[in-house]
Short mmCIF file of C-alpha atoms and ligand atoms in Angstrom, two decimals:
data_model
loop_
_atom_site.label_atom_id
_atom_site.label_comp_id
_atom_site.label_asym_id
_atom_site.label_seq_id
_atom_site.Cartn_x
_atom_site.Cartn_y
_atom_site.Cartn_z
CA MET A 1 18.85 -52.54 131.83
CA MET A 2 18.59 -51.96 127.99
CA SER A 3 21.77 -52.53 126.40
CA PHE A 4 20.62 -53.00 122.97
CA VAL A 5 20.77 -49.89 120.57
CA PRO A 6 19.64 -49.97 116.95
CA THR A 7 22.07 -49.54 114.18
CA ARG A 8 19.64 -47.59 112.11
CA PRO A 9 17.09 -44.65 112.66
CA LEU A 10 13.69 -45.88 113.48
CA PRO A 11 10.81 -44.06 111.61
CA TYR A 12 7.06 -44.52 112.28
CA GLY A 13 6.83 -46.46 109.00
CA ARG A 14 9.05 -47.59 106.23
CA GLN A 15 8.87 -49.59 103.04
CA HIS A 16 10.12 -53.38 102.71
CA ILE A 17 11.83 -53.91 99.35
CA THR A 18 13.38 -57.49 98.51
CA GLU A 19 15.36 -58.92 95.77
CA ALA A 20 11.95 -60.47 94.33
CA ASP A 21 10.63 -57.00 94.11
CA VAL A 22 13.97 -55.70 92.46
CA ALA A 23 13.74 -58.66 89.97
CA ALA A 24 9.90 -57.94 89.18
CA VAL A 25 10.72 -54.30 88.37
CA THR A 26 13.61 -55.29 86.31
CA ALA A 27 11.67 -57.81 84.24
CA ALA A 28 8.94 -55.11 83.66
CA LEU A 29 11.85 -52.48 82.62
CA HIS A 30 12.94 -55.15 79.91
CA GLY A 31 9.27 -55.66 78.66
CA ASP A 32 7.77 -54.22 75.92
CA PHE A 33 5.57 -51.64 77.88
CA LEU A 34 6.67 -49.11 80.39
CA THR A 35 3.09 -48.15 80.95
CA GLN A 36 -0.34 -49.04 79.69
CA GLY A 37 0.89 -52.86 79.51
CA PRO A 38 -0.16 -56.00 80.93
CA LYS A 39 1.05 -55.50 84.33
CA VAL A 40 -1.78 -52.83 85.15
CA ALA A 41 -4.54 -55.20 84.61
CA GLU A 42 -2.93 -57.99 86.45
CA PHE A 43 -2.14 -55.74 89.58
CA GLU A 44 -5.73 -54.55 89.35
CA GLU A 45 -7.11 -58.27 88.94
CA LYS A 46 -4.96 -59.44 91.91
CA PHE A 47 -5.66 -56.35 94.24
CA ALA A 48 -9.35 -56.67 93.54
CA ALA A 49 -9.22 -60.44 94.73
CA TYR A 50 -7.03 -59.61 97.66
CA VAL A 51 -9.60 -57.12 99.00
CA GLY A 52 -12.80 -59.08 97.74
CA ALA A 53 -14.01 -56.54 95.37
CA THR A 54 -15.25 -57.05 91.76
CA TYR A 55 -13.22 -54.38 90.07
CA ALA A 56 -10.09 -52.41 90.69
CA VAL A 57 -8.54 -49.37 88.85
CA ALA A 58 -4.90 -48.52 89.28
CA VAL A 59 -4.07 -44.75 89.39
CA ALA A 60 -1.08 -42.44 89.87
CA ASN A 61 -1.58 -42.19 93.78
CA GLY A 62 -4.10 -42.16 96.34
CA THR A 63 -5.10 -38.45 96.01
CA ALA A 64 -5.70 -39.08 92.22
CA ALA A 65 -7.82 -41.98 93.24
CA LEU A 66 -9.92 -39.81 95.55
CA HIS A 67 -10.20 -37.03 92.76
CA LEU A 68 -11.45 -39.79 90.19
CA CYS A 69 -13.94 -41.06 92.93
CA ALA A 70 -15.35 -37.33 93.30
CA LEU A 71 -15.53 -36.98 89.50
CA ALA A 72 -17.28 -40.30 89.03
CA LEU A 73 -19.89 -39.68 91.65
CA ASN A 74 -20.19 -36.29 89.91
CA VAL A 75 -19.48 -33.92 92.85
CA GLN A 76 -20.57 -30.39 91.76
CA PRO A 77 -19.79 -26.84 93.14
CA GLY A 78 -21.76 -26.18 96.23
CA GLN A 79 -22.37 -29.84 97.01
CA ARG A 80 -21.79 -30.79 100.68
CA VAL A 81 -19.70 -33.68 101.65
CA ILE A 82 -18.73 -35.12 105.11
CA THR A 83 -15.34 -36.51 106.20
CA SER A 84 -13.30 -36.83 109.37
CA PRO A 85 -11.02 -34.07 110.68
CA ILE A 86 -8.55 -36.74 111.64
CA THR A 87 -7.26 -37.77 108.16
CA PHE A 88 -4.66 -36.65 105.62
CA ALA A 89 -5.79 -33.66 103.82
CA ALA A 90 -6.39 -35.30 100.51
CA SER A 91 -9.58 -37.22 101.90
CA ALA A 92 -11.27 -33.64 102.16
CA ASN A 93 -9.52 -31.92 99.19
CA CYS A 94 -10.99 -34.19 96.53
CA VAL A 95 -14.28 -32.52 97.24
CA ARG A 96 -12.65 -29.31 96.88
CA TYR A 97 -11.02 -30.00 93.66
CA CYS A 98 -14.63 -30.57 92.41
CA GLY A 99 -15.99 -27.35 93.96
CA GLY A 100 -17.80 -29.09 96.65
CA GLU A 101 -18.00 -27.94 100.34
CA VAL A 102 -16.37 -30.03 102.88
CA HIS A 103 -17.86 -30.61 106.16
CA PHE A 104 -16.65 -32.53 109.35
CA ALA A 105 -18.14 -34.96 111.95
CA ASP A 106 -16.22 -34.98 115.08
CA ILE A 107 -14.40 -38.30 116.19
CA ASP A 108 -15.08 -41.13 118.50
CA PRO A 109 -12.11 -40.69 120.93
CA ALA A 110 -11.77 -44.24 121.69
CA THR A 111 -11.08 -45.11 118.07
CA GLY A 112 -10.02 -41.89 116.35
CA LEU A 113 -12.73 -42.72 113.79
CA ILE A 114 -15.45 -40.38 112.55
CA ASP A 115 -18.29 -40.87 114.83
CA LEU A 116 -21.31 -41.96 112.96
CA GLN A 117 -23.68 -40.64 115.80
CA GLN A 118 -22.03 -37.18 115.09
CA VAL A 119 -22.69 -37.69 111.50
CA ARG A 120 -26.28 -38.43 111.88
CA ALA A 121 -26.76 -35.64 114.15
CA LEU A 122 -25.36 -33.29 111.33
CA LEU A 123 -27.62 -34.91 108.79
CA GLU A 124 -30.79 -34.74 110.92
CA ALA A 125 -30.05 -30.95 111.64
CA GLN A 126 -30.45 -30.27 107.88
CA PRO A 127 -33.39 -31.12 105.27
CA LYS A 128 -32.68 -34.33 103.35
CA GLY A 129 -30.58 -33.64 100.27
CA TYR A 130 -28.46 -31.06 102.08
CA PHE A 131 -25.53 -33.26 102.03
CA THR A 132 -24.64 -35.61 99.14
CA GLY A 133 -21.67 -37.75 100.19
CA LEU A 134 -19.72 -39.41 103.09
CA ILE A 135 -15.95 -40.06 103.12
CA PRO A 136 -15.20 -42.27 106.08
CA VAL A 137 -11.45 -43.21 106.68
CA ASP A 138 -10.29 -46.35 108.26
CA PHE A 139 -8.03 -44.39 110.32
CA ALA A 140 -4.66 -46.12 111.23
CA GLY A 141 -5.94 -49.26 110.00
CA LEU A 142 -9.09 -49.70 111.95
CA ALA A 143 -11.94 -50.38 109.66
CA VAL A 144 -15.12 -48.07 109.98
CA ASP A 145 -18.37 -50.14 110.39
CA LEU A 146 -19.76 -49.48 106.98
CA GLU A 147 -22.77 -51.67 107.50
CA ALA A 148 -23.89 -48.90 109.81
CA ALA A 149 -22.55 -46.17 107.45
CA ARG A 150 -24.58 -47.67 104.75
CA LYS A 151 -27.62 -47.72 106.54
CA LEU A 152 -27.17 -43.94 107.57
CA ALA A 153 -26.13 -43.15 103.84
CA ASP A 154 -29.28 -44.83 102.44
CA GLU A 155 -31.64 -43.09 104.71
CA PHE A 156 -30.21 -39.82 103.72
CA GLY A 157 -29.50 -40.27 100.01
CA LEU A 158 -25.57 -40.15 100.31
CA TRP A 159 -22.89 -42.06 98.34
CA ILE A 160 -19.87 -43.27 100.15
CA ILE A 161 -16.16 -43.19 99.17
CA GLU A 162 -14.27 -45.48 101.73
CA ASP A 163 -10.74 -44.04 102.34
CA SER A 164 -8.90 -47.31 103.06
CA CYS A 165 -5.47 -46.05 102.55
CA HIS A 166 -4.46 -47.31 105.95
CA ALA A 167 -6.31 -50.59 106.00
CA PRO A 168 -5.62 -53.15 103.18
CA GLY A 169 -6.29 -56.46 104.69
CA GLY A 170 -8.23 -54.90 107.54
CA PHE A 171 -12.00 -55.73 108.34
CA PHE A 172 -14.94 -55.24 110.62
CA VAL A 173 -17.35 -57.66 111.78
CA ASP A 174 -20.79 -56.98 110.62
CA SER A 175 -24.20 -57.51 112.24
CA GLN A 176 -24.27 -61.34 111.06
CA GLY A 177 -20.87 -61.99 112.19
CA ARG A 178 -18.98 -61.86 109.02
CA GLU A 179 -15.82 -60.32 108.28
CA GLN A 180 -16.24 -57.34 105.86
CA HIS A 181 -12.75 -56.51 104.46
CA CYS A 182 -11.87 -52.85 103.57
CA GLY A 183 -12.48 -51.85 100.16
CA ASN A 184 -14.54 -55.11 99.21
CA GLY A 185 -17.39 -52.84 97.79
CA ARG A 186 -20.00 -54.26 99.80
CA PHE A 187 -21.10 -51.16 101.66
CA ALA A 188 -19.23 -48.32 100.00
CA ASP A 189 -19.78 -47.33 96.59
CA LEU A 190 -15.99 -46.85 95.96
CA ALA A 191 -13.08 -47.33 98.20
CA ILE A 192 -9.50 -45.95 97.64
CA PHE A 193 -5.85 -47.30 98.58
CA SER A 194 -2.52 -45.51 98.47
CA PHE A 195 0.74 -47.09 97.64
CA HIS A 196 3.11 -44.46 99.09
CA PRO A 197 6.09 -46.07 100.68
CA VAL A 198 4.63 -45.68 104.43
CA LYS A 199 1.57 -47.60 103.35
CA HIS A 200 1.43 -51.47 103.55
CA ILE A 201 2.05 -52.00 99.90
CA ALA A 202 4.56 -49.61 98.23
CA THR A 203 5.05 -48.83 94.54
CA GLY A 204 6.75 -45.58 94.84
CA GLU A 205 3.75 -43.52 94.05
CA GLY A 206 0.53 -45.25 93.34
CA GLY A 207 -3.17 -45.83 94.06
CA MET A 208 -6.03 -48.15 93.66
CA ILE A 209 -9.79 -47.65 93.25
CA THR A 210 -12.14 -50.60 94.04
CA THR A 211 -15.92 -50.97 93.67
CA ASN A 212 -18.63 -53.62 92.59
CA ASN A 213 -20.32 -51.12 90.56
CA GLU A 214 -19.75 -51.80 86.69
CA ALA A 215 -20.99 -48.19 85.73
CA LEU A 216 -18.76 -46.48 88.16
CA TYR A 217 -15.81 -48.84 87.08
CA ARG A 218 -16.28 -48.16 83.30
CA HIS A 219 -16.53 -44.48 84.02
CA LEU A 220 -13.35 -44.48 86.16
CA LEU A 221 -11.26 -46.32 83.32
CA ARG A 222 -12.23 -43.31 80.92
CA LEU A 223 -11.50 -40.61 83.52
CA ARG A 224 -8.02 -42.04 84.22
CA THR A 225 -7.02 -41.62 80.61
CA HIS A 226 -8.23 -38.05 79.37
CA GLY A 227 -11.91 -39.07 79.25
CA ILE A 228 -10.89 -41.33 76.16
CA THR A 229 -12.54 -44.56 75.14
CA ARG A 230 -11.58 -46.90 72.40
CA ASP A 231 -14.02 -49.48 73.51
CA PRO A 232 -16.57 -50.35 70.43
CA ALA A 233 -19.38 -50.64 73.05
CA ASP A 234 -19.10 -47.09 74.29
CA LEU A 235 -18.27 -45.10 71.11
CA GLN A 236 -21.01 -42.40 70.37
CA ARG A 237 -20.11 -42.20 66.61
CA PRO A 238 -19.24 -44.94 63.97
CA SER A 239 -15.49 -45.67 63.94
CA ASP A 240 -13.38 -44.09 61.47
CA GLY A 241 -10.85 -46.99 61.45
CA GLY A 242 -8.54 -48.98 63.69
CA TRP A 243 -7.11 -45.87 65.18
CA TYR A 244 -10.31 -44.46 66.23
CA MET A 245 -11.04 -43.31 69.74
CA GLU A 246 -13.39 -40.69 71.33
CA MET A 247 -12.64 -38.20 74.08
CA GLN A 248 -16.10 -37.99 75.59
CA GLU A 249 -15.68 -35.92 78.88
CA LEU A 250 -12.79 -34.06 80.32
CA GLY A 251 -10.48 -36.61 82.04
CA TYR A 252 -6.97 -36.74 83.39
CA ASN A 253 -3.81 -38.72 82.87
CA TYR A 254 -3.77 -40.53 86.43
CA ARG A 255 -2.39 -43.86 85.06
CA LEU A 256 0.25 -45.94 86.94
CA PRO A 257 3.05 -47.28 84.97
CA ASP A 258 3.69 -50.86 84.41
CA PHE A 259 6.92 -51.07 86.47
CA ASN A 260 5.17 -49.65 89.48
CA CYS A 261 2.47 -52.28 88.97
CA ALA A 262 5.13 -54.91 88.85
CA LEU A 263 6.22 -53.70 92.22
CA GLY A 264 2.85 -53.72 93.54
CA ILE A 265 2.31 -57.30 92.24
CA SER A 266 5.35 -58.46 94.08
CA GLN A 267 4.49 -56.63 97.11
CA LEU A 268 0.96 -57.91 97.36
CA GLN A 269 2.32 -61.34 97.56
CA ARG A 270 3.93 -60.52 100.77
CA ALA A 271 0.93 -58.48 102.04
CA ASP A 272 -0.48 -61.13 104.25
CA ALA A 273 2.83 -61.79 105.97
CA GLY A 274 3.33 -57.97 106.47
CA LEU A 275 0.05 -57.58 107.99
CA ALA A 276 0.48 -60.68 110.40
CA ARG A 277 3.81 -58.96 111.52
CA ARG A 278 2.18 -55.51 111.84
CA ARG A 279 -0.39 -57.31 114.08
CA GLN A 280 2.18 -59.23 116.19
CA LEU A 281 4.16 -56.24 116.81
CA ALA A 282 0.98 -54.08 117.80
CA ALA A 283 0.13 -57.10 120.28
CA ARG A 284 3.65 -56.62 121.68
CA TYR A 285 3.35 -52.88 122.14
CA ASP A 286 -0.18 -53.46 123.92
CA ALA A 287 1.36 -55.96 126.27
CA ALA A 288 4.31 -53.56 127.04
CA PHE A 289 2.24 -50.52 127.37
CA ALA A 290 -0.11 -52.11 129.89
CA GLN A 291 2.88 -51.89 132.12
CA VAL A 292 3.79 -48.32 131.47
CA PRO A 293 1.42 -45.67 133.40
CA GLY A 294 1.18 -42.68 131.39
CA VAL A 295 0.72 -44.36 128.03
CA GLN A 296 -2.75 -44.63 126.61
CA VAL A 297 -2.95 -46.87 123.65
CA LEU A 298 -5.56 -45.77 120.76
CA ALA A 299 -7.95 -48.58 120.16
CA PRO A 300 -5.92 -51.61 121.31
CA GLY A 301 -6.88 -55.40 120.62
CA ARG A 302 -9.45 -54.80 118.03
CA PRO A 303 -10.33 -57.68 115.52
CA GLY A 304 -9.52 -56.68 111.93
CA HIS A 305 -7.13 -53.93 112.67
CA ALA A 306 -4.63 -53.51 109.96
CA TYR A 307 -2.12 -51.27 111.92
CA HIS A 308 -0.97 -48.81 109.29
CA LEU A 309 -0.30 -46.78 112.31
CA TYR A 310 0.24 -47.64 116.12
CA VAL A 311 -1.01 -44.47 117.96
CA ILE A 312 -0.19 -43.78 121.74
CA GLN A 313 -1.50 -40.95 123.72
CA VAL A 314 0.58 -39.14 126.42
CA ALA A 315 0.22 -35.94 128.40
CA ASP A 316 3.44 -34.46 127.18
CA ARG A 317 3.35 -35.22 123.50
CA LYS A 318 5.88 -32.78 122.25
CA GLY A 319 8.20 -33.59 124.93
CA LEU A 320 8.15 -37.26 124.20
CA TYR A 321 8.39 -36.59 120.38
CA ASP A 322 11.65 -34.22 121.01
CA PHE A 323 12.99 -36.87 123.28
CA LEU A 324 12.47 -39.76 121.05
CA LYS A 325 14.19 -37.82 118.20
CA THR A 326 17.41 -37.59 120.30
CA LYS A 327 17.12 -41.56 120.58
CA GLN A 328 16.93 -41.69 116.65
CA ILE A 329 13.20 -42.42 116.98
CA PHE A 330 11.27 -40.58 114.50
CA ALA A 331 7.63 -40.60 115.72
CA GLN A 332 5.09 -38.73 113.78
CA VAL A 333 1.70 -37.14 114.46
CA HIS A 334 -1.38 -38.28 112.46
CA TYR A 335 -2.90 -35.83 112.02
CA ILE A 336 -3.12 -32.12 112.60
CA PRO A 337 -6.82 -31.86 112.34
CA VAL A 338 -7.80 -31.14 108.68
CA HIS A 339 -10.26 -28.21 109.74
CA ARG A 340 -7.26 -26.41 111.59
CA MET A 341 -5.21 -26.25 108.23
CA PRO A 342 -4.83 -22.59 107.30
CA TYR A 343 -6.72 -23.36 103.76
CA TYR A 344 -9.51 -24.86 105.66
CA GLU A 345 -9.80 -22.10 108.44
CA SER A 346 -9.85 -19.82 105.05
CA LEU A 347 -13.06 -21.42 104.38
CA GLY A 348 -14.69 -20.69 107.69
CA TRP A 349 -13.63 -23.52 110.07
CA ARG A 350 -12.16 -22.47 113.56
CA GLU A 351 -10.24 -24.00 116.51
CA GLY A 352 -13.04 -25.41 118.91
CA ASP A 353 -15.28 -26.70 115.97
CA PHE A 354 -14.39 -30.49 116.62
CA PRO A 355 -12.98 -30.49 120.26
CA LEU A 356 -12.64 -34.31 120.45
CA ALA A 357 -10.35 -34.41 117.23
CA GLU A 358 -8.50 -31.35 118.55
CA ASN A 359 -7.98 -33.18 122.02
CA TYR A 360 -6.94 -36.30 120.22
CA TYR A 361 -4.33 -34.21 118.24
CA ALA A 362 -2.98 -32.61 121.36
CA HIS A 363 -1.74 -35.77 122.72
CA GLY A 364 -1.71 -38.51 119.87
CA LEU A 365 1.89 -39.97 118.48
CA SER A 366 2.33 -42.67 116.08
CA ILE A 367 5.28 -44.45 117.11
CA PRO A 368 7.30 -47.05 114.75
CA LEU A 369 5.55 -49.81 113.30
CA PHE A 370 6.32 -51.58 110.20
CA PRO A 371 7.09 -55.45 109.03
CA THR A 372 10.89 -55.28 109.29
CA LEU A 373 10.93 -53.63 112.72
CA THR A 374 12.65 -56.13 114.93
CA ASP A 375 11.58 -57.34 118.50
CA ASP A 376 14.88 -55.74 119.84
CA GLU A 377 14.26 -52.51 118.04
CA GLN A 378 10.70 -52.41 119.34
CA ASP A 379 11.83 -53.14 122.84
CA TYR A 380 14.17 -50.17 122.52
CA VAL A 381 11.33 -47.98 121.57
CA VAL A 382 9.25 -49.09 124.37
CA SER A 383 12.07 -48.48 126.96
CA CYS A 384 12.91 -45.00 125.52
CA ILE A 385 9.14 -44.10 126.00
CA ALA A 386 9.09 -45.59 129.73
CA GLU A 387 12.42 -43.69 130.40
CA PHE A 388 10.92 -40.30 129.23
CA LEU A 389 7.63 -40.92 131.36
CA VAL A 390 9.71 -41.78 134.44
CA LYS A 391 11.65 -38.60 134.07
CA SER A 392 8.87 -36.12 133.34
C1 LIG B 401 -1.75 -41.59 102.01
C2 LIG B 401 -3.08 -41.28 102.13
C3 LIG B 401 -3.92 -40.61 100.99
C4 LIG B 401 -2.96 -40.08 99.94
O1 LIG B 401 -2.36 -40.83 99.17
P1 LIG B 401 -1.16 -40.69 98.21
O2 LIG B 401 -0.88 -41.70 97.36
O3 LIG B 401 -0.19 -40.04 99.20
O4 LIG B 401 -1.61 -39.46 97.27
C5 LIG B 401 -5.14 -40.28 101.28
N1 LIG B 401 -5.80 -40.57 102.37
C6 LIG B 401 -5.08 -41.24 103.37
C7 LIG B 401 -5.75 -41.46 104.66
C8 LIG B 401 -3.92 -41.46 103.37
O5 LIG B 401 -2.98 -42.09 104.38
#
């Protein structure tokens, strides 16, 4: 029945670069600034407006964004921070960069998101002040209920870094029925995004921090550039002259060049179209898999889902992964639970610590989902999955 065969390999995600993107980068390369020029502030302003936050700080990548957030929130050696075991390791690593201890709360198996009930249980089992922060992750593009997370955080004196790498354009609906967009700074102290090519907006490498907190914003600007300020309002001593600047603390070079920002600005113009196509493809998958016994879709039909990933769960995940590879379909697994990484096991975490995350990992598979995936290519993916399940 299936006669269509794709003419290209189908990865789980890929970037979409148009001639307009190429022209925007070329124009930036012909400009006066390759870095530290006007495209940085323009990208920041437009990105802040896109997610509905007051401030945005462009940085070298999503991991740098997390590191700067941990620094700005003053994570200290020995401080304890909670995140999800089902995330990219960087969500946890940023705490380790500052010498903090990473703790995990298990996931809600219906969504793949950190379970706030489990977070509460963890917090209640210890004296107040035992934990200092929470890093929830909008896994696969589904927004965490940050209104609930904020209540919990306030009760126990925690800050929140929202890892929104999967969810630009995503939202949850709050208790008043309002859409709260990922990274809008309404509930989280800071939110971070990545512009790695598999994410919604690609700049090669790139990242962004958003916040509504002016003090954190100003601190992040300094930390991004070696801890140096030239702002007359921030100087601790009288200026020696026009060249004067002060390095006031230990910062980094985590800047994003102008031509990457030019690409980001151009990509941002298509972000809504890309998101709409992701949602359309997800709805087509949802409908198709409702007819395929043996496929369980993670969190189907949720309002506000930004669909960085489309995750299915099957009994024989490795069998399906290997079979799809023979069909030129390159599915991926997101994620090996962070606590099972040898590095985190060396810090004392063990298999069995977070059984729901581990069970999710045993069955989950991210299948192709990106804006340029065609209906025919998607139908081919579905038919290959159905073919495998009939055989096995
Ligand atoms: C991609 C990603 C990061 C890291 O972003 P980079 O730009 O690759 O450094 C962090 N957290 C999550 C959830 C991600 O998906």
